[in-house]
Amino acid sequence: MSTEKDWVYRVEEPHGSEGWRPYGGDAARRRGTITTDDHAHGAQYVAALVVTDLVTEWDLHGTSNLRHVRVLVWHETEGTPEDATFTVEIQPEIHAQ
């Protein structure tokens, strides 16, 4: 019995009144499939991997490149945002005076 699971993810950024759009210019890096083989590695784990990649990229390019994004994760097949198994939204730090 196989314990592998395919998780499909997509990274989006807000686009004003139009809602959300794919993040960045490299769609292949911001949409894809991650296969896990451990029951503890579910949708939250996959989202954490994607967010870690994003934050690492932002750190390499300086803090001015921080973006407001959301990561959506589905089991096996991409669907609508409402159908996502897990969604996490990341926002740049806001310093209120």
C-alpha atoms as one frame of an Amber mdcrd trajectory, in Angstrom:
protein
   0.000   0.000   0.000   1.488   3.327  -1.086   1.483   6.231   1.333   2.424
   8.807  -1.304   0.122  11.784  -1.786   0.210  14.436  -4.463  -0.418  18.004
  -3.348  -1.039  20.702  -5.932  -0.169  24.272  -4.998  -0.538  27.755  -6.461
   0.862  31.105  -5.299  -1.204  34.216  -6.007  -0.931  37.932  -5.315  -3.761
  40.456  -4.864  -4.772  42.392  -7.949  -7.031  45.176  -6.722 -10.717  44.874
  -7.408 -10.057  41.975  -9.797  -9.173  39.695  -6.895  -6.077  37.510  -7.161
  -3.674  36.645  -9.998  -0.689  34.291 -10.344   2.360  35.567  -8.466   5.466
  36.670 -10.323   6.719  36.023 -13.814   7.886  32.422 -13.391   4.593  30.527
 -13.298   6.355  27.143 -13.215   7.909  27.986  -9.827   4.676  29.305  -8.376
   2.374  26.480  -9.395   3.113  22.798  -9.194   2.868  19.451  -7.467   4.719
  18.166  -4.420   4.555  14.474  -3.552   4.820  13.447   0.082   5.220   9.965
   1.501   4.605  10.610   5.185   1.186  11.007   6.799   2.549  13.930   8.840
   3.423  15.757   5.624   0.057  17.081   4.531  -1.244  20.295   3.022   0.192
  22.514   5.784   3.631  20.972   5.286   3.464  21.619   1.529   2.406  25.238
   2.110   5.331  25.640   4.530   7.762  24.376   1.865   6.403  26.868  -0.668
   6.454  29.759   1.820  10.016  28.872   2.857  11.077  29.045  -0.788   9.386
  32.435  -1.191  10.908  33.902   1.975  14.357  32.644   1.001  13.994  34.316
  -2.379  12.834  37.546  -0.757  15.753  37.469   1.691  18.226  36.994  -1.151
  16.803  40.006  -2.967  16.405  42.242   0.083  13.384  43.078   2.191  12.037
  45.557  -0.353  10.840  42.613  -2.445   8.385  41.319   0.182   4.987  40.742
  -1.331   1.470  40.074  -0.169   0.717  36.551  -1.400  -1.425  33.571  -0.653
  -0.547  29.915  -1.079  -3.352  27.493  -1.892  -2.921  23.716  -1.604  -5.236
  20.999  -2.909  -5.056  17.233  -2.664  -4.281  15.767  -6.118  -6.160  18.259
  -8.331  -6.179  22.055  -8.441  -9.580  23.578  -7.941 -11.100  26.843  -6.851
  -9.819  28.814  -3.859 -12.915  27.722  -1.940 -12.015  24.051  -2.571  -8.439
  24.355  -1.277  -7.455  21.910   1.430  -5.269  24.596   3.005  -4.716  28.305
   2.369  -2.194  30.618   3.976  -1.834  34.336   3.333   1.515  36.088   3.828
   1.733  39.856   4.184   4.802  42.058   4.538   5.375  43.380   8.022   3.497
  46.586   8.657   4.977  48.974  11.211   2.318  51.269  12.650   3.487  54.506
  14.240
